PDB file of C-alpha atoms in Angstrom:
ATOM      1  CA  MET P  40    -220.175 125.174  81.397  1.00  0.00           C
ATOM      2  CA  MET P  41    -216.889 126.266  82.793  1.00  0.00           C
ATOM      3  CA  ASP P  42    -213.890 123.976  83.248  1.00  0.00           C
ATOM      4  CA  GLU P  43    -212.348 124.641  86.639  1.00  0.00           C
ATOM      5  CA  GLY P  44    -208.964 123.377  85.458  1.00  0.00           C
ATOM      6  CA  ARG P  45    -208.366 126.254  83.008  1.00  0.00           C
ATOM      7  CA  PRO P  46    -208.382 130.036  83.442  1.00  0.00           C
ATOM      8  CA  LEU P  47    -211.845 131.528  82.964  1.00  0.00           C
ATOM      9  CA  PHE P  48    -210.656 134.267  80.607  1.00  0.00           C
ATOM     10  CA  ILE P  49    -209.237 131.608  78.250  1.00  0.00           C
ATOM     11  CA  GLN P  50    -212.550 129.757  78.353  1.00  0.00           C
ATOM     12  CA  ILE P  51    -214.440 132.959  77.532  1.00  0.00           C
ATOM     13  CA  ALA P  52    -212.107 133.619  74.597  1.00  0.00           C
ATOM     14  CA  GLU P  53    -212.611 130.048  73.347  1.00  0.00           C
ATOM     15  CA  MET P  54    -216.398 130.341  73.624  1.00  0.00           C
ATOM     16  CA  VAL P  55    -216.350 133.472  71.472  1.00  0.00           C
ATOM     17  CA  GLU P  56    -213.953 131.738  69.053  1.00  0.00           C
ATOM     18  CA  ASN P  57    -216.332 128.758  68.842  1.00  0.00           C
ATOM     19  CA  SER P  58    -219.206 131.102  68.000  1.00  0.00           C
ATOM     20  CA  ILE P  59    -217.121 132.614  65.219  1.00  0.00           C
ATOM     21  CA  ILE P  60    -216.088 129.213  63.845  1.00  0.00           C
ATOM     22  CA  ASP P  61    -219.634 127.805  63.884  1.00  0.00           C
ATOM     23  CA  GLY P  62    -221.007 130.935  62.218  1.00  0.00           C
ATOM     24  CA  THR P  63    -223.072 132.231  65.134  1.00  0.00           C
ATOM     25  CA  LEU P  64    -220.899 135.358  65.130  1.00  0.00           C
ATOM     26  CA  VAL P  65    -220.066 136.438  61.594  1.00  0.00           C
ATOM     27  CA  GLU P  66    -217.419 138.885  60.471  1.00  0.00           C
ATOM     28  CA  GLU P  67    -218.145 142.536  61.214  1.00  0.00           C
ATOM     29  CA  THR P  68    -220.845 141.687  63.761  1.00  0.00           C
ATOM     30  CA  GLN P  69    -220.753 142.895  67.332  1.00  0.00           C
ATOM     31  CA  VAL P  70    -219.869 140.388  70.046  1.00  0.00           C
ATOM     32  CA  PRO P  71    -221.547 140.330  73.454  1.00  0.00           C
ATOM     33  CA  SER P  72    -220.222 142.985  75.789  1.00  0.00           C
ATOM     34  CA  THR P  73    -218.013 142.314  78.766  1.00  0.00           C
ATOM     35  CA  ASN P  74    -220.970 142.901  81.082  1.00  0.00           C
ATOM     36  CA  GLU P  75    -223.244 140.592  79.077  1.00  0.00           C
ATOM     37  CA  LEU P  76    -220.668 137.803  79.144  1.00  0.00           C
ATOM     38  CA  ALA P  77    -220.027 138.339  82.845  1.00  0.00           C
ATOM     39  CA  ALA P  78    -223.727 138.253  83.723  1.00  0.00           C
ATOM     40  CA  PHE P  79    -224.434 135.220  81.560  1.00  0.00           C
ATOM     41  CA  HIS P  80    -221.514 133.188  82.937  1.00  0.00           C
ATOM     42  CA  ARG P  81    -221.729 134.680  86.447  1.00  0.00           C
ATOM     43  CA  ILE P  82    -218.124 135.812  86.471  1.00  0.00           C
ATOM     44  CA  ASN P  83    -216.309 139.044  87.178  1.00  0.00           C
ATOM     45  CA  PRO P  84    -216.569 141.556  84.294  1.00  0.00           C
ATOM     46  CA  ALA P  85    -212.788 142.020  84.426  1.00  0.00           C
ATOM     47  CA  THR P  86    -212.360 138.309  83.681  1.00  0.00           C
ATOM     48  CA  ALA P  87    -214.710 138.513  80.691  1.00  0.00           C
ATOM     49  CA  GLY P  88    -212.896 141.648  79.555  1.00  0.00           C
ATOM     50  CA  LYS P  89    -209.563 139.866  79.748  1.00  0.00           C
ATOM     51  CA  GLY P  90    -210.917 137.113  77.474  1.00  0.00           C
ATOM     52  CA  LEU P  91    -212.117 139.655  74.920  1.00  0.00           C
ATOM     53  CA  ALA P  92    -208.836 141.583  75.190  1.00  0.00           C
ATOM     54  CA  LYS P  93    -206.975 138.383  74.332  1.00  0.00           C
ATOM     55  CA  LEU P  94    -209.033 138.081  71.147  1.00  0.00           C
ATOM     56  CA  VAL P  95    -208.286 141.716  70.287  1.00  0.00           C
ATOM     57  CA  ALA P  96    -204.566 141.058  70.809  1.00  0.00           C
ATOM     58  CA  ASP P  97    -204.852 137.978  68.569  1.00  0.00           C
ATOM     59  CA  GLY P  98    -206.507 140.038  65.812  1.00  0.00           C
ATOM     60  CA  ILE P  99    -209.807 138.162  66.043  1.00  0.00           C
ATOM     61  CA  LEU P 100    -211.810 141.103  67.398  1.00  0.00           C
ATOM     62  CA  TYR P 101    -211.440 144.848  67.074  1.00  0.00           C
ATOM     63  CA  LYS P 102    -212.797 147.708  69.155  1.00  0.00           C
ATOM     64  CA  LYS P 103    -215.054 150.501  67.984  1.00  0.00           C
ATOM     65  CA  ARG P 104    -214.636 153.149  70.625  1.00  0.00           C
ATOM     66  CA  GLY P 105    -217.869 153.745  72.505  1.00  0.00           C
ATOM     67  CA  ILE P 106    -219.733 151.037  70.575  1.00  0.00           C
ATOM     68  CA  GLY P 107    -218.187 147.668  71.420  1.00  0.00           C
ATOM     69  CA  MET P 108    -216.135 144.865  69.962  1.00  0.00           C
ATOM     70  CA  PHE P 109    -216.599 143.335  66.542  1.00  0.00           C
ATOM     71  CA  VAL P 110    -215.390 140.269  64.658  1.00  0.00           C
ATOM     72  CA  THR P 111    -212.593 141.125  62.208  1.00  0.00           C
ATOM     73  CA  ASN P 112    -212.683 140.223  58.533  1.00  0.00           C
ATOM     74  CA  GLY P 113    -210.933 136.882  58.073  1.00  0.00           C
ATOM     75  CA  ALA P 114    -211.337 135.877  61.723  1.00  0.00           C
ATOM     76  CA  ARG P 115    -213.105 132.603  60.972  1.00  0.00           C
ATOM     77  CA  ASP P 116    -210.465 131.468  58.497  1.00  0.00           C
ATOM     78  CA  ALA P 117    -207.658 132.522  60.847  1.00  0.00           C
ATOM     79  CA  LEU P 118    -209.214 130.583  63.734  1.00  0.00           C
ATOM     80  CA  ARG P 119    -209.797 127.492  61.612  1.00  0.00           C
ATOM     81  CA  PHE P 120    -206.205 127.590  60.351  1.00  0.00           C
ATOM     82  CA  ARG P 121    -204.818 127.981  63.886  1.00  0.00           C
ATOM     83  CA  ARG P 122    -207.034 125.253  65.300  1.00  0.00           C
ATOM     84  CA  ARG P 123    -206.128 122.842  62.488  1.00  0.00           C
ATOM     85  CA  ASP P 124    -202.475 123.427  63.304  1.00  0.00           C
ATOM     86  CA  ASP P 125    -203.195 122.883  67.016  1.00  0.00           C
ATOM     87  CA  PHE P 126    -205.171 119.730  66.165  1.00  0.00           C
ATOM     88  CA  ALA P 127    -202.255 118.322  64.202  1.00  0.00           C
ATOM     89  CA  ARG P 128    -199.824 118.992  67.046  1.00  0.00           C
ATOM     90  CA  GLN P 129    -202.143 117.702  69.760  1.00  0.00           C
ATOM     91  CA  PHE P 130    -203.590 114.632  68.038  1.00  0.00           C
ATOM     92  CA  VAL P 131    -201.994 113.730  64.712  1.00  0.00           C
ATOM     93  CA  GLU P 132    -198.351 113.902  65.772  1.00  0.00           C
ATOM     94  CA  PRO P 133    -198.887 111.621  68.815  1.00  0.00           C
ATOM     95  CA  LEU P 134    -200.974 109.248  66.659  1.00  0.00           C
ATOM     96  CA  ILE P 135    -198.191 108.902  64.106  1.00  0.00           C
ATOM     97  CA  THR P 136    -195.568 108.549  66.837  1.00  0.00           C
ATOM     98  CA  GLU P 137    -197.518 105.720  68.471  1.00  0.00           C
ATOM     99  CA  ALA P 138    -198.212 104.077  65.111  1.00  0.00           C
ATOM    100  CA  ASN P 139    -194.490 104.103  64.362  1.00  0.00           C
ATOM    101  CA  LYS P 140    -193.775 102.479  67.728  1.00  0.00           C
ATOM    102  CA  LEU P 141    -196.214  99.711  66.813  1.00  0.00           C
ATOM    103  CA  GLY P 142    -194.796  99.251  63.321  1.00  0.00           C
ATOM    104  CA  ILE P 143    -197.870 100.689  61.613  1.00  0.00           C
ATOM    105  CA  ASP P 144    -196.902 102.530  58.446  1.00  0.00           C
ATOM    106  CA  LEU P 145    -198.817 105.489  57.039  1.00  0.00           C
ATOM    107  CA  ASP P 146    -200.703 103.400  54.467  1.00  0.00           C
ATOM    108  CA  GLU P 147    -201.926 100.978  57.120  1.00  0.00           C
ATOM    109  CA  LEU P 148    -202.892 103.895  59.357  1.00  0.00           C
ATOM    110  CA  LYS P 149    -204.953 105.393  56.523  1.00  0.00           C
ATOM    111  CA  ILE P 150    -206.735 102.048  56.073  1.00  0.00           C
ATOM    112  CA  MET P 151    -207.474 101.954  59.803  1.00  0.00           C
ATOM    113  CA  LEU P 152    -208.886 105.484  59.691  1.00  0.00           C
ATOM    114  CA  ASP P 153    -211.041 104.676  56.656  1.00  0.00           C
ATOM    115  CA  LYS P 154    -212.370 101.572  58.400  1.00  0.00           C
ATOM    116  CA  TRP P 155    -213.072 103.563  61.554  1.00  0.00           C
ATOM    117  CA  GLU P 156    -215.007 106.150  59.548  1.00  0.00           C
ATOM    118  CA  GLU P 157    -217.098 103.433  57.871  1.00  0.00           C
ATOM    119  CA  GLU P 158    -218.015 101.924  61.244  1.00  0.00           C
ATOM    120  CA  THR P 159    -219.144 105.181  62.805  1.00  0.00           C
TER     121      THR P 159
END
């Protein structure tokens, strides 16, 4: 399912990243080819290729000439580390900022989070 609000090549890169994080694609395994991704998602092969090229540039994938692209050693850990950092910036920082505005200190926020976890 593509999100029309974001570039397709970014979405392709994120889908491959998600497969690496969830263990569907393990280190040193081959990823789907540009043509396979393009056919599956009904997009231009150049767009799929751009998404894979981004992952190569990020050090998540590497090319074996004439064979395809493969997941690098340490890719899963690198992605998890990067996404945790992104998560903190996108969600935790604004949460703490808003809590401070409301006079909620860190201890009270922790209690709220623990209570929320118990209820779900």
